[in-house]
Coordinates of C-alpha atoms and ligand atoms in Angstrom, one line a residue:
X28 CA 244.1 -123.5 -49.6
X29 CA 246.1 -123.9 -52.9
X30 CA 244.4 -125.0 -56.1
X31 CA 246.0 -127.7 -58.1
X32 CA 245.8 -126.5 -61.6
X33 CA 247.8 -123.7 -63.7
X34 CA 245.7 -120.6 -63.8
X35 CA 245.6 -117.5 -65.9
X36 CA 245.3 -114.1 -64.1
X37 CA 243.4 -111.4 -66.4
X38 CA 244.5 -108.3 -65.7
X39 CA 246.5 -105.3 -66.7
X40 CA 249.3 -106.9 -68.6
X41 CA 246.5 -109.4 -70.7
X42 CA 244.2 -106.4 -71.7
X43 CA 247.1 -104.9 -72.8
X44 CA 247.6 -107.6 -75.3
X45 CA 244.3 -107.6 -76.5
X46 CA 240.9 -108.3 -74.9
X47 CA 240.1 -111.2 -78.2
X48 CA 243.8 -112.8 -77.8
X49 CA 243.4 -116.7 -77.6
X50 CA 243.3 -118.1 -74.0
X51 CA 246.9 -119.6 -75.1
X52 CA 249.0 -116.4 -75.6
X53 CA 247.5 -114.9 -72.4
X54 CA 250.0 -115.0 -69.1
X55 CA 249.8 -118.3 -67.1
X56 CA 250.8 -117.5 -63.4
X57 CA 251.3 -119.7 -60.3
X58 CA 248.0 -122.0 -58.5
X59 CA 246.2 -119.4 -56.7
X60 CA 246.6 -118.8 -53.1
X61 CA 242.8 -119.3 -52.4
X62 CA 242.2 -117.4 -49.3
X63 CA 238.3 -118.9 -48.8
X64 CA 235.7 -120.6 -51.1
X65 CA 232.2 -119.9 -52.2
X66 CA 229.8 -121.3 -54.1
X67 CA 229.0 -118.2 -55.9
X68 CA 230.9 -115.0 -55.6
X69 CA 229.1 -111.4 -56.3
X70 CA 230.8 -108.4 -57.2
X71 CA 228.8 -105.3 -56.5
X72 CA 225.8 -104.2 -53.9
X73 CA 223.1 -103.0 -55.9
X74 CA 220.0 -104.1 -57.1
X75 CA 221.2 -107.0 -59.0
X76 CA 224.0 -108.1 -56.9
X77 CA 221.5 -108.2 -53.8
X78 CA 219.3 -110.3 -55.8
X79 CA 221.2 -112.8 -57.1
X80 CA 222.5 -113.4 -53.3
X81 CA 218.7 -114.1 -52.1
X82 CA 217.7 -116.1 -54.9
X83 CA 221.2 -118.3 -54.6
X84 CA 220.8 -118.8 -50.8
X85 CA 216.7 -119.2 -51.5
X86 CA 217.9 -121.9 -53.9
X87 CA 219.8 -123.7 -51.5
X88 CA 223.7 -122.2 -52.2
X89 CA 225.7 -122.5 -49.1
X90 CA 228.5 -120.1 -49.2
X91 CA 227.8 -116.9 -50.8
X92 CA 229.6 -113.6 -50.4
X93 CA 229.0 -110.1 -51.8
X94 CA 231.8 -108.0 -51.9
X95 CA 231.3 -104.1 -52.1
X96 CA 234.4 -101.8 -52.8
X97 CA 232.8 -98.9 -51.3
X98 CA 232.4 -97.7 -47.4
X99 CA 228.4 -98.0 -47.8
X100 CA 226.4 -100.9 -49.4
X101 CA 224.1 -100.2 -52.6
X102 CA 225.4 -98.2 -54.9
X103 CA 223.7 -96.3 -57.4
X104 CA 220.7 -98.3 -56.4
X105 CA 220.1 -95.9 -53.6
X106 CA 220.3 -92.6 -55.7
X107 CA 216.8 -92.6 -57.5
X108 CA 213.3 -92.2 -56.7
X109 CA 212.6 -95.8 -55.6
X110 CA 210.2 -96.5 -58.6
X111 CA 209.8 -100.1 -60.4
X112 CA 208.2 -100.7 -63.6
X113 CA 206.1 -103.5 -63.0
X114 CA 203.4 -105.0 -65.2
X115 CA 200.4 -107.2 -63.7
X116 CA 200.7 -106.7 -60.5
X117 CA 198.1 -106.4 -57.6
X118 CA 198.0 -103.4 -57.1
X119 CA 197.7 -102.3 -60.5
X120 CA 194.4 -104.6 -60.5
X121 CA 193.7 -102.7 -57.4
X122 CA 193.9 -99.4 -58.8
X123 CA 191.7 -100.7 -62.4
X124 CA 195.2 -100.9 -64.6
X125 CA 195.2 -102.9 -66.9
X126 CA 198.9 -104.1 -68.3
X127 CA 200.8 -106.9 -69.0
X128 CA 204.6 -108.3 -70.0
X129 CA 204.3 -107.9 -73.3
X130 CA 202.8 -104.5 -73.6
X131 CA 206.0 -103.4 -71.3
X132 CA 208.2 -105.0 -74.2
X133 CA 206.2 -103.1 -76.7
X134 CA 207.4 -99.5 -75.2
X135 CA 210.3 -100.0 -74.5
X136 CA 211.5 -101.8 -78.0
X137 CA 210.2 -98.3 -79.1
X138 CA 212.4 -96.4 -77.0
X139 CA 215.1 -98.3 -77.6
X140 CA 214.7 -97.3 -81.5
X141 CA 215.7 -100.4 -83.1
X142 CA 218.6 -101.9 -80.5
X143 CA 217.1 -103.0 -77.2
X144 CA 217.3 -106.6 -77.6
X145 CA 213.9 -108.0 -76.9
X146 CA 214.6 -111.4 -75.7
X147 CA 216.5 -109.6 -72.7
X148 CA 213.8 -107.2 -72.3
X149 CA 210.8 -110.4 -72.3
X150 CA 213.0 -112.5 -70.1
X151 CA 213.0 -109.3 -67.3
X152 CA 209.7 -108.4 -68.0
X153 CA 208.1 -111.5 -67.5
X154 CA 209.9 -111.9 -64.1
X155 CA 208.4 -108.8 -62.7
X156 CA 205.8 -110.2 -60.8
X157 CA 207.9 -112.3 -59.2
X158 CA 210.3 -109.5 -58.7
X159 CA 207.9 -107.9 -57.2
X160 CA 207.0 -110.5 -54.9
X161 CA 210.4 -110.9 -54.0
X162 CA 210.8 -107.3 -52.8
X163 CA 207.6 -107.0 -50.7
X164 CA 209.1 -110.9 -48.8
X165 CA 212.5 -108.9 -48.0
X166 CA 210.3 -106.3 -46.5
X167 CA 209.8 -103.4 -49.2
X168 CA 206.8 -101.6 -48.8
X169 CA 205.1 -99.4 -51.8
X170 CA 202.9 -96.7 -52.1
X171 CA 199.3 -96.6 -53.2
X172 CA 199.9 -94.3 -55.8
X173 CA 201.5 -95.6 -58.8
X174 CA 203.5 -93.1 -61.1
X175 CA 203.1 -92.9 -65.1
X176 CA 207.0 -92.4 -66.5
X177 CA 207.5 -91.3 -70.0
X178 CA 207.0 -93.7 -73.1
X179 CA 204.7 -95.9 -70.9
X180 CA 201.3 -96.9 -72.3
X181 CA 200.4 -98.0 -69.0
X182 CA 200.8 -96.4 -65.7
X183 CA 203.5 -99.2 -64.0
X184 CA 206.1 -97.5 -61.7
X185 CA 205.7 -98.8 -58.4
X186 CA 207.0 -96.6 -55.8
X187 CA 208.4 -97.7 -52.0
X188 CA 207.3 -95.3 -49.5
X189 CA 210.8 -93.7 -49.4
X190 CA 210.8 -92.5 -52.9
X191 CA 214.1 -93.9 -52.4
X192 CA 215.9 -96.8 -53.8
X193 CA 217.1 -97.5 -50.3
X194 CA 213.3 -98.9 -50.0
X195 CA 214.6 -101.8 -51.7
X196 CA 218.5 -102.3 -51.1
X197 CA 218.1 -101.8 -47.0
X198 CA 215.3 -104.8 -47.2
X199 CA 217.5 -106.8 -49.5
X200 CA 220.9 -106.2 -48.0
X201 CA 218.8 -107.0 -44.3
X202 CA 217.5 -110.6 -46.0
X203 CA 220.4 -111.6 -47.9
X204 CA 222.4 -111.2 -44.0
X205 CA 219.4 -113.1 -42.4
X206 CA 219.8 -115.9 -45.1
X207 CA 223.4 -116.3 -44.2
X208 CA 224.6 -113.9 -47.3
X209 CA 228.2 -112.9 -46.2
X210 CA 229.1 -109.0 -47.2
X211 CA 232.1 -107.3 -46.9
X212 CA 232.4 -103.5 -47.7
X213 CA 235.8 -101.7 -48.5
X214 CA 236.2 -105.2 -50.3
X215 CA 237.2 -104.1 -54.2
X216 CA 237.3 -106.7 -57.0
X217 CA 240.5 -106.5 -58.8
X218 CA 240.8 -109.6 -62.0
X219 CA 239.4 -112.0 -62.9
X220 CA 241.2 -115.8 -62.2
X221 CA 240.4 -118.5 -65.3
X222 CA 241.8 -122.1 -65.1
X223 CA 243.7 -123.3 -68.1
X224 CA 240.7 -124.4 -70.0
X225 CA 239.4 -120.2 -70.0
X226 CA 236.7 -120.8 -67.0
X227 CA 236.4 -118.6 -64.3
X228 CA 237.2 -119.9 -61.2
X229 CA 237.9 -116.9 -58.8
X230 CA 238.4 -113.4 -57.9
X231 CA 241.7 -111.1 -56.9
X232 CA 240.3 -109.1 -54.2
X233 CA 241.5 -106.0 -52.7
X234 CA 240.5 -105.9 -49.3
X235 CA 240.3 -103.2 -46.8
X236 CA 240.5 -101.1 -49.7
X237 CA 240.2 -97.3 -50.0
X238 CA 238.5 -95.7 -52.5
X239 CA 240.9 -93.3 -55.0
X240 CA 243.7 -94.8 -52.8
X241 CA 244.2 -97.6 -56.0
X242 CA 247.1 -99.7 -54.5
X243 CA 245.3 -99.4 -50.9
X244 CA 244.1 -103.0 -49.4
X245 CA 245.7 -106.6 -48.9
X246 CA 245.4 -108.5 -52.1
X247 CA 243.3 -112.1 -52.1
X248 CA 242.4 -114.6 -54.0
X249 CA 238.8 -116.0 -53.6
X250 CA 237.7 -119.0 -55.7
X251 CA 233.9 -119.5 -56.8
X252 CA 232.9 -123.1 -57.6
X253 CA 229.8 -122.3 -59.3
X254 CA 230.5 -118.8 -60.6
X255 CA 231.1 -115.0 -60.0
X256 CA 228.7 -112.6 -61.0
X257 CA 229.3 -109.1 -62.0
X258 CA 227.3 -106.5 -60.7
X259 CA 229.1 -103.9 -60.6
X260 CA 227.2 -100.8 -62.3
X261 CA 227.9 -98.3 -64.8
X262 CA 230.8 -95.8 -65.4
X263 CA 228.9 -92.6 -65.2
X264 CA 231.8 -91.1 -63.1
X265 CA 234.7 -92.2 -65.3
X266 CA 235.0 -89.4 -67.1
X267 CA 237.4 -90.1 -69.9
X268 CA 235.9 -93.4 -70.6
X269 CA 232.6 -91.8 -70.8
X270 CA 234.1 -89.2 -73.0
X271 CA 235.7 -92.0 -75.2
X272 CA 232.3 -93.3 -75.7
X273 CA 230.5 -89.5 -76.1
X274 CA 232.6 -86.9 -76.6
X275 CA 229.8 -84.1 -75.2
X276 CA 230.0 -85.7 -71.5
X277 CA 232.8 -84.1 -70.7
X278 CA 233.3 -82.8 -67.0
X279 CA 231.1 -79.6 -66.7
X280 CA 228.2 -82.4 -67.4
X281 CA 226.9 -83.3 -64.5
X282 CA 226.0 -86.9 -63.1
X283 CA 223.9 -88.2 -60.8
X284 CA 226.0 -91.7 -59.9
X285 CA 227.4 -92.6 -57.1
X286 CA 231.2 -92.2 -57.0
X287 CA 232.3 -95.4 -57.5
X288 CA 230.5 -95.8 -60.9
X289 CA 233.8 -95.8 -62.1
X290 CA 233.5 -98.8 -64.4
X291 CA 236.3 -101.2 -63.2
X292 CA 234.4 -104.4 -63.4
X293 CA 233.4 -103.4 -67.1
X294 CA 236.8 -103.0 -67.9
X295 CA 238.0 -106.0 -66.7
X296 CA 235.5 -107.9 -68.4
X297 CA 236.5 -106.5 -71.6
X298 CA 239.9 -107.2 -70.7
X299 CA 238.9 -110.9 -70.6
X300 CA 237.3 -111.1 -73.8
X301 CA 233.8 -109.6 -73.3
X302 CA 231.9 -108.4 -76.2
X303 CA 231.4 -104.2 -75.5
X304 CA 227.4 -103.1 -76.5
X305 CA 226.2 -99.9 -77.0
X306 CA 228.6 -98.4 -74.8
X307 CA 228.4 -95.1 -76.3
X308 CA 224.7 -94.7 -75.2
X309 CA 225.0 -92.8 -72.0
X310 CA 221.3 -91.3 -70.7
X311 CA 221.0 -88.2 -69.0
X312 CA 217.8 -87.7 -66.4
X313 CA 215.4 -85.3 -67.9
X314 CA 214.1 -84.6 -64.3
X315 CA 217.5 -83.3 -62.6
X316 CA 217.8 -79.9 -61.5
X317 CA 220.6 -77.7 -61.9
X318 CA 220.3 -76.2 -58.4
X319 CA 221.8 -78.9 -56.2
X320 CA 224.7 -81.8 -57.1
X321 CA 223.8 -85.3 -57.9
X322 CA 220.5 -87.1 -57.5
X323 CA 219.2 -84.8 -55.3
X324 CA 215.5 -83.9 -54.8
X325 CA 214.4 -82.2 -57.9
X326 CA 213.9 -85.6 -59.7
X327 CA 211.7 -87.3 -57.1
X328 CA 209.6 -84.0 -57.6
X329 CA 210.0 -83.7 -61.5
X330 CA 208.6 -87.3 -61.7
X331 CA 206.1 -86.8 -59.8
X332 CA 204.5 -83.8 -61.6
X333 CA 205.3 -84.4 -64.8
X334 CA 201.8 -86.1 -65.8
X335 CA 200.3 -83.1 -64.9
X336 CA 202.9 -80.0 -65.7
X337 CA 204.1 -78.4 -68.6
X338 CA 207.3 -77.5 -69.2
X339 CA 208.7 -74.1 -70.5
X340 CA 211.3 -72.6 -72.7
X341 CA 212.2 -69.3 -70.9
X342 CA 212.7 -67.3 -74.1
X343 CA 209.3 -68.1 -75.5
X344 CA 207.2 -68.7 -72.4
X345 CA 205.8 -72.1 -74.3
X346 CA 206.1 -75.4 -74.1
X347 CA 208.6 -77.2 -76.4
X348 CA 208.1 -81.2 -75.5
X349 CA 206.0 -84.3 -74.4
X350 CA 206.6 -83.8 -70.5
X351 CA 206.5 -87.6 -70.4
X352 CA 207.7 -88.6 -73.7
X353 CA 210.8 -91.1 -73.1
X354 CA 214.1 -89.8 -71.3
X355 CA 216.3 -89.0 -74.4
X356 CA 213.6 -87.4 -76.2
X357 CA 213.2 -85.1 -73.6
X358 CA 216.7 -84.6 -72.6
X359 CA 218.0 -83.9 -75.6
X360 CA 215.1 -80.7 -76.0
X361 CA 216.0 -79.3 -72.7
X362 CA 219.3 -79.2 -73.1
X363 CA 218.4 -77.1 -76.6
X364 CA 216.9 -74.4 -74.4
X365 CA 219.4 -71.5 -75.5
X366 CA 220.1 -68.1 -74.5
X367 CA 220.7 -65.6 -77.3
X368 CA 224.3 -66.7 -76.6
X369 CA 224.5 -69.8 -76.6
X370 CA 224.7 -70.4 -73.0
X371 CA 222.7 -73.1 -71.1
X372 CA 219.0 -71.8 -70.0
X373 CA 217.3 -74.4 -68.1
X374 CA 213.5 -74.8 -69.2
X375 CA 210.9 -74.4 -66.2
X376 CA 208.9 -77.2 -64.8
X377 CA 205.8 -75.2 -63.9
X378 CA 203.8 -77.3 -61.3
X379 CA 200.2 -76.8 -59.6
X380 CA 200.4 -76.5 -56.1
X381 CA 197.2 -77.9 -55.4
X382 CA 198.7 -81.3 -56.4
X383 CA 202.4 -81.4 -56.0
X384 CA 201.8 -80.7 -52.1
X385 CA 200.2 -84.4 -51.8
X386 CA 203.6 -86.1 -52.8
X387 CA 206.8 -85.4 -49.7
X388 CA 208.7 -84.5 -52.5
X389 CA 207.6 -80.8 -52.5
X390 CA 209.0 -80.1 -48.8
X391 CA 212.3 -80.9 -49.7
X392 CA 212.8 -79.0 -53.3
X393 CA 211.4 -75.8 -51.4
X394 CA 213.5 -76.4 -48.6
X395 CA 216.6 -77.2 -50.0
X396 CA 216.1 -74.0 -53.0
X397 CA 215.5 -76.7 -55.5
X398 CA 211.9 -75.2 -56.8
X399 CA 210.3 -71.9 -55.9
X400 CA 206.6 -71.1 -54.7
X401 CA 204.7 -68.6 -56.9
X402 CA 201.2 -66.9 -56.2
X403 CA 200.3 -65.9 -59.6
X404 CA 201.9 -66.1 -63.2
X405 CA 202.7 -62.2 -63.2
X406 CA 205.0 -63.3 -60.5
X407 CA 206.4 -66.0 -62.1
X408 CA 207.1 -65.0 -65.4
X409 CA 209.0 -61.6 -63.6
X410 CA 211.2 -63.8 -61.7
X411 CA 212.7 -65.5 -64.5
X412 CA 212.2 -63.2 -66.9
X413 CA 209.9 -64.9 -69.4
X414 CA 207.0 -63.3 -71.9
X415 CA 204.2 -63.0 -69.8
X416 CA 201.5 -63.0 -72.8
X417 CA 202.4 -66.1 -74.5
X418 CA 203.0 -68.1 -70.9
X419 CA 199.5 -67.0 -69.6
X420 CA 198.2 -68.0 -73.5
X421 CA 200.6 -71.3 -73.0
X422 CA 198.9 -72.3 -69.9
X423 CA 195.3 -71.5 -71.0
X424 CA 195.6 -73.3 -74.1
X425 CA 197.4 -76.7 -71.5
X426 CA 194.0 -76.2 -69.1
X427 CA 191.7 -76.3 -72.3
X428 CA 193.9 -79.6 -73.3
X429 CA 193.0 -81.1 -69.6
X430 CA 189.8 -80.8 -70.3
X431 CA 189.2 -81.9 -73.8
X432 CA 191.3 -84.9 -72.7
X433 CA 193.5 -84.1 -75.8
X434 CA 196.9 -82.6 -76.7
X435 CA 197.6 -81.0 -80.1
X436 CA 200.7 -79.7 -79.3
X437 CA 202.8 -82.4 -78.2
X438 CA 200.8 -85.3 -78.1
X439 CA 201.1 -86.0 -74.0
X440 CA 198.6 -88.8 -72.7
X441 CA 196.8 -87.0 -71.1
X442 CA 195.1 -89.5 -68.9
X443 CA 198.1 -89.7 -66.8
X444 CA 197.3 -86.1 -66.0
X445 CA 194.4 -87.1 -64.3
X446 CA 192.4 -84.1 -65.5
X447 CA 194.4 -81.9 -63.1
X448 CA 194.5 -78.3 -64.1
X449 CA 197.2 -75.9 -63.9
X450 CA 196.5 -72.8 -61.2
X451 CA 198.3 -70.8 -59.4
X452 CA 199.6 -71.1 -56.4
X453 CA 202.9 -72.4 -58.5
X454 CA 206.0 -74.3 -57.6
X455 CA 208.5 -73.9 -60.1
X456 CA 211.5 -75.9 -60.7
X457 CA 214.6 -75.7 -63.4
X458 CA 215.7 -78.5 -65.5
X459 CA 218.8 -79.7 -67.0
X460 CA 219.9 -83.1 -68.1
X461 CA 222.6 -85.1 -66.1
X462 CA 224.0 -88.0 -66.6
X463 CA 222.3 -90.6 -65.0
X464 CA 222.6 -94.2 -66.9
X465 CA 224.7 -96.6 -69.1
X466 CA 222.8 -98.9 -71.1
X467 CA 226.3 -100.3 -72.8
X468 CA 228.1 -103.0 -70.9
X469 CA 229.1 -105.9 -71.4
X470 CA 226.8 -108.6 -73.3
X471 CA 225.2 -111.2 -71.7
X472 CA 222.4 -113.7 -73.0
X473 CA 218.6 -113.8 -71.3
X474 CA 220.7 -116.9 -68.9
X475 CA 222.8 -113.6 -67.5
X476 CA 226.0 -115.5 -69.0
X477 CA 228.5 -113.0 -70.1
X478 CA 229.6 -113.4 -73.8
X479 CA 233.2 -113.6 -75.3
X480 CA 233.7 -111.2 -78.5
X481 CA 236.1 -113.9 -80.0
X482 CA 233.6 -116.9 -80.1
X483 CA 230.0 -115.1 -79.4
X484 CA 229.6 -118.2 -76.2
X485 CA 229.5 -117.4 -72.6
X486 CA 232.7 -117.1 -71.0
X487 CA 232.4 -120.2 -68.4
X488 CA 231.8 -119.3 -65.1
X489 CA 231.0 -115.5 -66.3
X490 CA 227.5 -113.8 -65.7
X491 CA 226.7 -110.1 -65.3
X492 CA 223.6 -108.4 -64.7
X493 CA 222.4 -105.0 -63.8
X494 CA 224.0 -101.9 -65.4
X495 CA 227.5 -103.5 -65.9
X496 CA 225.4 -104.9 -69.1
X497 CA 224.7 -103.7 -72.5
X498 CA 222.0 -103.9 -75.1
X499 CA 218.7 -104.4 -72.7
X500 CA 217.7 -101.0 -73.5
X501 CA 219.2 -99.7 -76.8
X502 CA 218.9 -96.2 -78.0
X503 CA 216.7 -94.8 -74.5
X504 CA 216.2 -96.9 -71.1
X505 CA 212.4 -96.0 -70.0
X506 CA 212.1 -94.6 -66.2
X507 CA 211.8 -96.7 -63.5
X508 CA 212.6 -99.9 -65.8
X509 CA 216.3 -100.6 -64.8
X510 CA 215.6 -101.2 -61.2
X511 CA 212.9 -104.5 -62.5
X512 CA 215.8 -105.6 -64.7
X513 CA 219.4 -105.4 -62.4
X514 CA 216.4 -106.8 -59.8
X515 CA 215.4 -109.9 -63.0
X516 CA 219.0 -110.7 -64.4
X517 CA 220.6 -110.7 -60.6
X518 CA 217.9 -113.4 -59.7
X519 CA 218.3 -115.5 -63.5
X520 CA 222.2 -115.1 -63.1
X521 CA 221.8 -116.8 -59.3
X522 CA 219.4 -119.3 -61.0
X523 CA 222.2 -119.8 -63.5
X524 CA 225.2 -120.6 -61.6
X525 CA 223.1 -123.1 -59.0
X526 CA 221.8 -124.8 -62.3
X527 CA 224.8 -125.0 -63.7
Ligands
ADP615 P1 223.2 -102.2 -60.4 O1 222.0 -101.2 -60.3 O2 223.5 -102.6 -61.7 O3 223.1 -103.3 -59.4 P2 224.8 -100.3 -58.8 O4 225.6 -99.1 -59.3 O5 223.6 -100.0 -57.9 O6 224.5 -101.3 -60.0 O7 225.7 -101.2 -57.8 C1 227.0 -101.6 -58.3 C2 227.9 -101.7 -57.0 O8 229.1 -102.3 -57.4 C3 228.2 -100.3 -56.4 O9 227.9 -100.3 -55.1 C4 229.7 -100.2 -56.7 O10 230.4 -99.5 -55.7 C5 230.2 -101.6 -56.7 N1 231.4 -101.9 -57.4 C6 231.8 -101.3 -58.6 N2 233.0 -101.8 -59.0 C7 233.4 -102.6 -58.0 C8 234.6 -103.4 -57.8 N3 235.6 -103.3 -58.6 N4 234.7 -104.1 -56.7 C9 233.6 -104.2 -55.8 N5 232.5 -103.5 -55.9 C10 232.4 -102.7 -57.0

């Protein structure tokens, strides 16, 4: 299928030029080749590229296509605890929460210290029930329990019974497939294709591609008559660019991301004119654990407990933090916990067995040497070598907080805690920050349209949603409250392009 007008081909040699050239002095190529058609075209398999395909075929789009550069669907989606910030929901009416939109706007504008953009954060929040909805009609299924994550004033983190984000891509990916969705995996997205007027009217695809084999793959050129969304996730593992944005990630930091959170879609979209946000606000997971690569299970365990655990500095035995204050908060204390030279000393998560052992998490961090079992504190403080006095005063003075429903030292709601008191038998598990989320990308306005830098309008035929955006969050991105917005902005960028 050829197209009949000129087209401009963003790529490598444009960017070089400069992302915020004019449309005119960019390179004009030959009509593309089309090698198929779609009505919208998504780039990415996460959370908000798996939405935006079920809400475009639920809105009546006949041709859609997801295309995935990796061998497995779902990307970084997968690699948390499965948890969703949701406010006015069901079940929180079933379990006597009370919450609503707005007060989830509230808490995060805080954490976001001045540059979360609240019309992005209403428009998501205000979509959660629906959201919500959306994930229980694909075939999600949540716990009972619902989880209080730091900076929250209400307890809203709906959990799937995997403790998995696979809860919610393996439903999606299943629907979006049943709806006629068409994905294709080892299927990377290469450049952009604009017409002569600057619209985006296609994709360069590389497929049967390998990933780290660059050149690997057929090249092909796939035109989208109503738009092409980019969902294509963060660039946790590009090291240099995440360097160029914070110079203290370097490599010996770890990461939870998948690998291909490599940032080429973001890259391209600057490329093309895109206005960069925030990029240099990188979070690292105040939950991860230095004793296993990745994700892994410590954090499903960490966030679990937290409500009800305190967490140590081994070279005082006390506490030194809100054990559910927001993510950067805490992750920037732990990763002050020193040795007398300098050198990284994890702070210990000290959890009550009593309660931990009613979540699957603890099975897996014992098993896999991620936490340890203690019978008393004599024992604990010897293994690791912290000041026996001041940890057995330290956990006194936390059970006389539990009770008196109050916490002078750091401030913890202690509600959340659910008056449960800290005994022995002990699991005990280290933490140290990895990185774990980008809230810069690219920006996009509450319709998921992407804007250009040069003009501050949406680049025709542009959206992005998901963590390839920048500015929702600002300064610190609450837990459990990206998965609700790549799930929002995937579905308002599908309700975007079949509006538009
Ligand atoms: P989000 O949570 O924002 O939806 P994820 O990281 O879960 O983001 O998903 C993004 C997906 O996009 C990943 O599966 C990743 O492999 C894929 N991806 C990233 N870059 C490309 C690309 N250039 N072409 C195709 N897929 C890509």
């Amino acid at each position: 299928m050829k197209g009949r007008r000129e087209f401009l081909k963003l790529g490598a040699g444009v960017a070089a030029m400069g992302a915020t050239l004019p449309l005119a002095a960019a390179q004009c190529g030959q009509a593309p080749d089309w090698h198929s058609e779609y009505d919208v075209v998504i780039i990415g398999s996460g959370f908000a590229g798996l939405a935006a395909a079920v809400e475009a075929k639920k809105l009546g789009a006949k041709r859609v296509v997801v295309f995935e550069k990796m061998g497995v669907y779902g990307g970084n989606s997968t690699l948390n605890a499965g948890q969703a910030c949701f406010a006015g929901t069901d079940l929180q009416k079933k379990l006597g929460i009370e919450d609503n939109a707005n007060l989830m706007v509230q808490d995060q504008l805080k954490a976001g210290r001045g540059l979360a953009s609240e019309a992005l954060l209403r428009a998501s929040a205000e979509l959660g029930p629906y959201v919500y909805q959306l994930t229980l009609d694909c075939g999600s299924k949540y716990r009972d329990h619902i989880i209080t994550t730091g900076g929250t004033s209400a307890t809203r983190s709906h959990q799937v019974i995997e403790r998995s984000g696979a809860g919610f891509i393996q439903p999606l990916l299943k629907t979006a497939r049943e709806m006629g969705v068409e994905t294709y995996n080892r299927h990377k997205f290469d450049h952009l294709i604009r017409d002569e007027k600057g619209r985006v009217i296609g994709v360069e695809i590389r497929r049967g591609y390998h990933f780290g084999k660059e050149q690997s793959g057929e090249v092909i050129q796939v035109r989208a008559t109503r738009g092409v969304l980019m969902a294509t996730g963060g660039f946790g593992y590009n090291i240099s660019f995440r360097q160029a944005q914070d110079p203290t990630l370097t490599s010996e930091v770890g990461c939870t991301n998948a690998k291909g959170a490599t940032g080429d879609g973001l890259i391209e979209m600057l490329a093309a004119g895109a206005t960069p946000v925030h990029l240099s606000h990188i979070q690292s997971g105040p939950w991860a654990s230095p004793d296993e690569g990745g994700f892994g299970y410590g954090a499903g365990f960490a966030l679990y407990n937290f409500p009800h655990s305190i967490a140590v500095d081994r070279t005082t035995g006390l506490r030194f933090m809100d054990e559910i204050a927001d993510r950067k908060t805490r992750a920037d204390l732990e990763l002050q916990r020193r040795d007398k030279d300098g050198k990284p000393n994890p702070a210990l998560l000290i959890v009550p067995k009593a309660e931990a052992k009613n979540d699957p998490s603890m099975e897996k961090v014992l098993k896999y040497n991620v936490a340890w079992e203690f019978d008393s504190v004599e024992a604990l403080a010897k293994h690791f070598d912290v000041p026996l006095k001041p940890l057995k005063q330290q956990i006194a003075d936390w059970n006389r907080y539990v009770d008196e429903g109050h916490d002078p030292q750091f401030g913890k709601r202690m509600d959340a805690g659910r008056g449960i008191k800290l005994t022995a038998p002990f699991i005990v598990q280290r933490l140290w920050p990895k990185v774990h989320y980008c809230q810069g990308g690219v920006q996009i306005n509450p319709k998921a349209e992407v804007i250009a830098a040069a003009t501050g309008q949406p680049i025709p035929g542009l959206y992005a949603a998901g963590e390839v955006t920048g500015g929702v969050h600002g300064v610190s991105r609450l837990g459990g409250c990206a998965t609700p917005e790549c799930l929002a902005f995937g579905i308002i960028a599908a309700r975007s392009m079949m509006e538009a």
